Every structure is written in C-alpha cells, then in structure tokens.
Coordinates of N, CA and C in Angstrom, one line a residue:
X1 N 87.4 80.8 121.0 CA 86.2 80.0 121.1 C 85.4 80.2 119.8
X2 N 85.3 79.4 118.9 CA 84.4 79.2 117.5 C 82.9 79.5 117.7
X3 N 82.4 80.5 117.1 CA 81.0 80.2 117.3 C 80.2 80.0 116.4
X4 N 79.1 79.2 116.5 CA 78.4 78.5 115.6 C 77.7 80.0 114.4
X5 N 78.5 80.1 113.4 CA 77.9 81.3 112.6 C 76.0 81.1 112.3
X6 N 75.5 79.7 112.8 CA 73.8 80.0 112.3 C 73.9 80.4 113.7
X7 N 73.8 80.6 114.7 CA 73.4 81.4 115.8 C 73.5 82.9 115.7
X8 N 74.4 83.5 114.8 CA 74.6 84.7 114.2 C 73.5 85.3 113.5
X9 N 73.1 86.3 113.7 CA 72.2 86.9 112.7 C 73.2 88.0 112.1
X10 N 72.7 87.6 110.5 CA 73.7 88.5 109.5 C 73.2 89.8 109.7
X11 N 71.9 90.1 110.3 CA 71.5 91.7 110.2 C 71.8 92.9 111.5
X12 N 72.8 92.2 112.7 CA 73.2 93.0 113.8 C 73.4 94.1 113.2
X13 N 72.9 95.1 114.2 CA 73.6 96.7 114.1 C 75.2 96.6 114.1
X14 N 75.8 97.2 113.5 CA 77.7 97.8 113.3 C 77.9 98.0 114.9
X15 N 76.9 98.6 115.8 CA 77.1 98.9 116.8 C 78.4 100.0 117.2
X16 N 79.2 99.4 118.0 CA 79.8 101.2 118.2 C 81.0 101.0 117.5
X17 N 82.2 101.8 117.8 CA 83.2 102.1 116.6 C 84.2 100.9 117.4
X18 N 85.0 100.8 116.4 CA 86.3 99.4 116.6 C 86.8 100.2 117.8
X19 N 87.7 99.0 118.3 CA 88.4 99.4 119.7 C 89.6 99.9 118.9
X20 N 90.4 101.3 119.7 CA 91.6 101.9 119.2 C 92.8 100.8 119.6
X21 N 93.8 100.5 119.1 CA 95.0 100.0 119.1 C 95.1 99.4 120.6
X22 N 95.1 100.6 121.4 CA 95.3 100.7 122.8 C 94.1 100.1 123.6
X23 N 93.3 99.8 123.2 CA 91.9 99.0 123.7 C 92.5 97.8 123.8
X24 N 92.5 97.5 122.7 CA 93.0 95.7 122.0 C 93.8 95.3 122.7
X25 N 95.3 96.4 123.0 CA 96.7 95.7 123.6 C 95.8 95.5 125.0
X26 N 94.8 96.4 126.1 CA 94.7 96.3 127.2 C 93.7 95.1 127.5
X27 N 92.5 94.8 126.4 CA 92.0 93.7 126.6 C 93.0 92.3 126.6
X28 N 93.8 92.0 125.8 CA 94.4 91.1 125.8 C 95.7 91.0 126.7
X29 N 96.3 92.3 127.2 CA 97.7 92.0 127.7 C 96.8 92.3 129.4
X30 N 95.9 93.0 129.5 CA 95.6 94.0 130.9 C 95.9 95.5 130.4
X31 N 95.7 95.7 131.6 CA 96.1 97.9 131.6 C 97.6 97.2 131.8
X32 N 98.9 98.5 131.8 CA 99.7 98.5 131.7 C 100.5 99.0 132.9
X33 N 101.0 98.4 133.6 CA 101.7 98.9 134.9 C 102.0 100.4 134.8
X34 N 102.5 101.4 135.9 CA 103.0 102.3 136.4 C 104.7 102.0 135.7
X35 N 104.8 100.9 136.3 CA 106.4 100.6 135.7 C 106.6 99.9 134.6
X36 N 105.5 99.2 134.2 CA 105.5 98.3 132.7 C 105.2 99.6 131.3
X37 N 106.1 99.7 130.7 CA 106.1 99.8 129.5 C 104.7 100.0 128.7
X38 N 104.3 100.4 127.9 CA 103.0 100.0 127.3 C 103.0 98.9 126.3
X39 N 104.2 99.3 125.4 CA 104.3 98.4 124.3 C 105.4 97.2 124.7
X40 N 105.2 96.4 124.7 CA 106.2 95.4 124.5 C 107.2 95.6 123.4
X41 N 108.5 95.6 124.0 CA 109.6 96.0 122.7 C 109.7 94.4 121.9
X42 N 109.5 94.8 120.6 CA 109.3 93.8 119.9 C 109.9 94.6 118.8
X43 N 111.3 93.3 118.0 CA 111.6 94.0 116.4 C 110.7 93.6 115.8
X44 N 109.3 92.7 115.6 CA 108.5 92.8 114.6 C 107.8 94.2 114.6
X45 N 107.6 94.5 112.9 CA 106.9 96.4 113.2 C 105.7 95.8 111.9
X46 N 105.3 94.2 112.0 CA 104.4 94.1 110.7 C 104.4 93.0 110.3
X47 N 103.5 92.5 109.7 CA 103.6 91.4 109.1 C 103.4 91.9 107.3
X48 N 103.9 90.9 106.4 CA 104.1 90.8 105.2 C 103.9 89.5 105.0
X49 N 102.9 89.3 103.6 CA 102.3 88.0 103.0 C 103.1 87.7 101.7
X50 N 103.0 86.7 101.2 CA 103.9 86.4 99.6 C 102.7 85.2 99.3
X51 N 101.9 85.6 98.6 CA 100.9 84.9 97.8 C 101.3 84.5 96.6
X52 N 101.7 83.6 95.6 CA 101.7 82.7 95.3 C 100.7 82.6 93.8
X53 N 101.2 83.6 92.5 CA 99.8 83.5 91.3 C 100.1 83.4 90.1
X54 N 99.0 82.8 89.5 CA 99.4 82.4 88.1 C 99.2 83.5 87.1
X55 N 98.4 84.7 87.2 CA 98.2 85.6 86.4 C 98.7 87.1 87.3
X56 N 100.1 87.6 87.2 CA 100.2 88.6 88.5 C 99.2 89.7 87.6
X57 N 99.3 90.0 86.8 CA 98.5 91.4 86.1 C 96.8 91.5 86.6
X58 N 96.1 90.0 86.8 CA 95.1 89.7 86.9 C 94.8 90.1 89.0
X59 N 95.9 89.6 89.1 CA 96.2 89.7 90.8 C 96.2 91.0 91.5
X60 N 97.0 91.7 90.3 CA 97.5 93.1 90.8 C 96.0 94.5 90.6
X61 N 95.8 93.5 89.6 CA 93.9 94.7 89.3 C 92.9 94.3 90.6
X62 N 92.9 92.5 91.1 CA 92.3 92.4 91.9 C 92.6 93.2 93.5
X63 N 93.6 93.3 93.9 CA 94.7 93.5 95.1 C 94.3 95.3 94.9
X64 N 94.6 95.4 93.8 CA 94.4 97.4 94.0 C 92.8 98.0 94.0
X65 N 91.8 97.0 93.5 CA 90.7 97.3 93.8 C 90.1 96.7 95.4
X66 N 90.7 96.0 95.8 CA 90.7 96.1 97.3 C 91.0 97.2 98.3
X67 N 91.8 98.1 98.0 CA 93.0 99.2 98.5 C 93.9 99.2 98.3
X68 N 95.0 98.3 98.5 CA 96.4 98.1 97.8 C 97.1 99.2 97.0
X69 N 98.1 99.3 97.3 CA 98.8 100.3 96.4 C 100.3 99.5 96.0
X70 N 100.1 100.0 94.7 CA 101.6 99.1 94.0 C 102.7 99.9 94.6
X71 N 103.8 99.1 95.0 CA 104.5 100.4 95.6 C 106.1 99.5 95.0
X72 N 106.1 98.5 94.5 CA 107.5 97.9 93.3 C 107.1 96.9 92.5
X73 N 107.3 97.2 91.1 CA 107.4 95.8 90.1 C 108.8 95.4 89.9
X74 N 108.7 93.9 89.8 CA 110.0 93.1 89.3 C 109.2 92.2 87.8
X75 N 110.3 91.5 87.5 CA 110.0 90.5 86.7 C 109.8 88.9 87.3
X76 N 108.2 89.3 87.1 CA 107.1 88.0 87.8 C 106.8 88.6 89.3
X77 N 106.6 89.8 89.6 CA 106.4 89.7 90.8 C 106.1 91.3 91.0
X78 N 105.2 91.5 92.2 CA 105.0 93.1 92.5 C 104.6 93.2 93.9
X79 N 104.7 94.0 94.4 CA 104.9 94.3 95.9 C 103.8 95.3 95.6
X80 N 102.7 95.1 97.4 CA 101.8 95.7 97.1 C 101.7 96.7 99.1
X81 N 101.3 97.4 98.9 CA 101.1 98.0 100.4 C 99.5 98.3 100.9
X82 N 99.6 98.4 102.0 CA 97.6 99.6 102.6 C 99.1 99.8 104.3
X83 N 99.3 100.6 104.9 CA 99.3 101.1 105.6 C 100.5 100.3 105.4
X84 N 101.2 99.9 107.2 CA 102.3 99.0 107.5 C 102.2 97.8 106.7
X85 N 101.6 97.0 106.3 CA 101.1 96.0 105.6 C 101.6 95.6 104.3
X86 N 102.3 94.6 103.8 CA 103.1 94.2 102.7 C 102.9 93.2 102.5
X87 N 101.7 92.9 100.4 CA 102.1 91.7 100.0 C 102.1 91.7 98.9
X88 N 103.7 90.6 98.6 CA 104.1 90.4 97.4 C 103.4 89.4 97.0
X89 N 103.0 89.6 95.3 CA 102.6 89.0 94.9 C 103.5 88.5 93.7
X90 N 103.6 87.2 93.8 CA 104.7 86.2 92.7 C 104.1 85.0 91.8
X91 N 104.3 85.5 90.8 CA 103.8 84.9 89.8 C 104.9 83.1 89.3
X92 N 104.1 82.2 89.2 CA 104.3 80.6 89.2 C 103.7 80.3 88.1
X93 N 104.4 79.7 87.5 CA 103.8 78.8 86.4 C 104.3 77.3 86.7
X94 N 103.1 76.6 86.1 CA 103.7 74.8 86.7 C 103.9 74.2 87.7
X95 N 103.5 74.9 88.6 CA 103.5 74.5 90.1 C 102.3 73.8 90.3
X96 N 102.4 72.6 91.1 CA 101.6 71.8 91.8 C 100.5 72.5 92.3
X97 N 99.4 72.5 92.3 CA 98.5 73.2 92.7 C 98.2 72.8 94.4
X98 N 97.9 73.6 95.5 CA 98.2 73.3 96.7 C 97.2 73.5 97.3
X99 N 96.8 73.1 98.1 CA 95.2 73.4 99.1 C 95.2 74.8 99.7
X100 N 94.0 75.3 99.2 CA 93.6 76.5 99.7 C 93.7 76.4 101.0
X101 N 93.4 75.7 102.4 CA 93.3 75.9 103.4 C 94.6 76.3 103.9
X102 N 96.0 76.3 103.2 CA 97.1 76.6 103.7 C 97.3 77.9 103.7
X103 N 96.6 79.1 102.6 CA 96.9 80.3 102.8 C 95.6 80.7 103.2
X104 N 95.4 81.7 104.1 CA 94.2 82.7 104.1 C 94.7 83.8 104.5
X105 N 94.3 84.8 104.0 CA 94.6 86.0 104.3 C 93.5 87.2 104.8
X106 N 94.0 88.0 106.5 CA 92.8 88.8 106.6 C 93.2 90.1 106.3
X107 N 92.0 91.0 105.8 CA 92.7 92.3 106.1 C 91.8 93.5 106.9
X108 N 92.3 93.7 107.2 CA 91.5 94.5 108.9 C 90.9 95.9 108.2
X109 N 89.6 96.2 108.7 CA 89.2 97.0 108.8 C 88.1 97.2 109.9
X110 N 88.3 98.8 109.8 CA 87.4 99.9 110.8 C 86.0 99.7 111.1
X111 N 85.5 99.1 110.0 CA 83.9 99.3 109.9 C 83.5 98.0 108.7
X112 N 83.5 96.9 109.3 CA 83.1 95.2 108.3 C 81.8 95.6 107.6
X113 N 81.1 96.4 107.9 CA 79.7 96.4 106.9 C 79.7 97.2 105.5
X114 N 80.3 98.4 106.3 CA 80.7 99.5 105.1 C 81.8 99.1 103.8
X115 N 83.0 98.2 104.7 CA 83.7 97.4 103.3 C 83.4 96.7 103.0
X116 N 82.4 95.8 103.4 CA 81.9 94.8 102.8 C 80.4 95.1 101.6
X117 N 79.6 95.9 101.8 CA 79.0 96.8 101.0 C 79.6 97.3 100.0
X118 N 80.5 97.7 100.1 CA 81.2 98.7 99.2 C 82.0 97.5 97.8
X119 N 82.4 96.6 99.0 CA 83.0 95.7 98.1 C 82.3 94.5 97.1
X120 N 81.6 94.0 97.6 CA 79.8 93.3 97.6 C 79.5 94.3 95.5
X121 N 79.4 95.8 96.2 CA 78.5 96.8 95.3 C 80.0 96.7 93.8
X122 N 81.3 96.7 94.2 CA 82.1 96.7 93.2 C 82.2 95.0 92.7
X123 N 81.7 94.0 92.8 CA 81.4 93.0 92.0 C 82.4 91.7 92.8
X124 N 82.6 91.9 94.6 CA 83.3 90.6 94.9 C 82.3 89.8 95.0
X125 N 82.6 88.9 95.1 CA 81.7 87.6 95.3 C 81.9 87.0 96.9
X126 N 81.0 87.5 97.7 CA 81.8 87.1 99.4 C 80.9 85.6 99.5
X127 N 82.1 84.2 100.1 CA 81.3 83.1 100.6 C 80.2 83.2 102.1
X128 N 80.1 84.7 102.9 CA 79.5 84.7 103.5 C 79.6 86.1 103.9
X129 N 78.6 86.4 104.4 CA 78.8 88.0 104.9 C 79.0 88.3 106.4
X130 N 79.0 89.5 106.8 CA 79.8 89.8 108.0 C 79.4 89.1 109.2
X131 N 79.9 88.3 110.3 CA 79.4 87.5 111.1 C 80.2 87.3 112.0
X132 N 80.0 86.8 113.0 CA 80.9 86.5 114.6 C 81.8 85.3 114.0
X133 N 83.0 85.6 114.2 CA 83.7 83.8 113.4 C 84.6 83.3 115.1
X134 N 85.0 84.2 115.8 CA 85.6 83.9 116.6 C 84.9 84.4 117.9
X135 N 85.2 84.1 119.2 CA 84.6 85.2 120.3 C 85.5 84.2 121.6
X136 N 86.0 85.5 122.0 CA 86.7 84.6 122.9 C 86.3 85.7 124.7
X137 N 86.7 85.7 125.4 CA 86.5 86.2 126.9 C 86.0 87.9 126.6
X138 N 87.6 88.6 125.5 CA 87.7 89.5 126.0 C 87.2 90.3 124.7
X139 N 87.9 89.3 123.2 CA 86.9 89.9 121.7 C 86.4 89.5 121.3
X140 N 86.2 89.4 120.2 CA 85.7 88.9 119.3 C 85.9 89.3 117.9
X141 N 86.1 88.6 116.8 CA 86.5 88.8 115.4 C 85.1 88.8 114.5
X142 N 84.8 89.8 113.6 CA 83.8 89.3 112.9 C 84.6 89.2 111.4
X143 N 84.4 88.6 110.5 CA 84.6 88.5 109.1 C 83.5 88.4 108.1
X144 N 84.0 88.0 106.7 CA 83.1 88.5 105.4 C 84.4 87.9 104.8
X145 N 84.2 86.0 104.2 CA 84.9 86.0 103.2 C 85.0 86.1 101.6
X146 N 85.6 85.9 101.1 CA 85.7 85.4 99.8 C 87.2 85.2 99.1
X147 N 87.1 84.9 98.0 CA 88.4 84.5 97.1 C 89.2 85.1 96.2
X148 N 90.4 85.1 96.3 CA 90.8 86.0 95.0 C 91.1 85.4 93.8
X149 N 91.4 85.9 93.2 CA 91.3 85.1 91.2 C 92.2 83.4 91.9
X150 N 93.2 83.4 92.4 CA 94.3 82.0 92.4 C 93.2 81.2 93.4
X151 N 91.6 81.9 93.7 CA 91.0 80.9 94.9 C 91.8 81.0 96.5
X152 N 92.7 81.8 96.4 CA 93.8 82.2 98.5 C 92.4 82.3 99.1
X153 N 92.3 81.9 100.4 CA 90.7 82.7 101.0 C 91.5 84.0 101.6
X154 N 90.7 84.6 101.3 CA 90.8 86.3 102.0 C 89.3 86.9 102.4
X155 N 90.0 87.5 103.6 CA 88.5 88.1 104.7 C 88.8 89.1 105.3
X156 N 87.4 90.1 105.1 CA 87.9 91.5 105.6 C 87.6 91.1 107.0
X157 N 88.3 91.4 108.1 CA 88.0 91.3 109.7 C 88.2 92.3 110.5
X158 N 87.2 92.8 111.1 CA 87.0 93.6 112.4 C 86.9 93.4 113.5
X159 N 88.0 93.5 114.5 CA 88.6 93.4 115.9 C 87.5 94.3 116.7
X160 N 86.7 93.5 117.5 CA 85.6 94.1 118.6 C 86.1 93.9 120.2
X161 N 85.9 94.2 120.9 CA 85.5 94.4 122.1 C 84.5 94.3 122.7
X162 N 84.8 92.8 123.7 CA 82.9 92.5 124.7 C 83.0 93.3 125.7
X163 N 81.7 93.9 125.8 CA 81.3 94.2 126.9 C 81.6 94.0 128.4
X164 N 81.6 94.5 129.2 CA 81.9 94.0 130.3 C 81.0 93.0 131.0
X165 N 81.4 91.7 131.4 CA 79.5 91.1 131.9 C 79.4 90.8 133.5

C-alpha cells in the first residue's frame, strides 16, 4: 500500500534497529511450523543486477564510493559486489537511450539515516530523503533516492517492522 510521502515527516526518529533476517521471513511467511522448515528451499541464494553505462570508469568510482567492491574487470565491463549482492556493470556505446523507469535499483541497509547522511556529506545528490515509500499490514519500506552518473534511479532502503496494533 503506497503512502502519500507529504504525510511523512522527513524528521521521524530512526527509532529501533532493522528487523533481523528472521523477523522479515516471520512477518511475511508467519512463525514457522514445528514441522515446517524455516527456510523455504529455494536455488535462488541472490539476486544480481547488469546496469547498462556509457562511462564504466566513471560508474565504477561512483559504485565503489557507495560500498561496492570491484571484485572482476573485463573489456567494457566490471563486476562489482557488498555482501551476496552482484552488479555488473557494462559499458554501451550507441545505444538507444531507454527510460529510466525500467531500471531502479535498491540497496538495503541497516540504518537509512546514518547512509543517507553519510552519503548526502560525501557529495550524492538524493531526489528525496528518507521516508515511508511503501507500508503494507506487516512492513514497511522506507527509502532516500537518487541517481547514478547513466541517471538508473537507485535507493538506499530500510526493511521495518509495524507494530503490533
């Protein structure tokens, strides 16, 4: 459920710490039976992005000053990591230019004020600051976007946990 971000005030407390892994799966799946499994066996162990840039050297300074760590270069192209997390970035020349609303990319973190501060103080330019974007029964997502040099939208996002009501 979308919520109107002017009903938001940008200045909420951080309030308490993100929910652990095991919070998230139980808000969304339930607690986990006596005989259910905890994790659902799934071969996905991750997702991986392939962004799409016209300057990779320019890409790769912005992507590592986010966190990112270079972890393979090719010719026109570099692979970048932060934990399980993988994205290559591939360099295009001549390509059709495509609407931004087809890629966005989030990247999660622990504490949305503190990266966003931090990132804010190292010279990003955010189209908005940290704020409720989503809220549904059980969470809620807050975000802080902005763009990277090719214009991709990318947003730092913090997975919350509502209250019980």
């Amino acid at each position: 459920v979308p919520v109107d971000p002017i009903d938001v005030p940008l200045d909420e407390p951080a309030g308490e710490a993100p929910p652990t892994p095991e919070e998230l799966d139980e808000a969304i799946f339930g607690p986990a039976g006596e005989d259910e499994p905890a994790e659902a066996a799934s071969p996905i162990s991750g997702i991986g992005i392939t962004l799409l840039v016209t300057d990779l050297d320019r890409s790769l300074d912005f992507y590592r000053d986010l966190g990112f760590a270079e972890v393979d270069r090719g010719e026109g192209n570099a692979v970048l990591a932060s934990g399980p997390t993988r994205l290559v970035l591939r360099r295009v020349t001549g390509a059709a230019p495509m609407s931004r609303r087809l890629v966005h990319v989030n990247l999660e973190v622990d504490d949305i004020q503190s990266a966003y501060e931090r990132l804010r103080g190292s010279g990003v330019r955010f189209t908005y600051a940290p704020r409720v974007v989503n809220r549904g029964t059980k969470l809620e997502v807050w975000a802080a976007a902005f763009r990277d040099p090719d214009g991709h939208g990318v947003a730092l996002t913090q997975w919350r946990t509502l209250a019980d009501a």
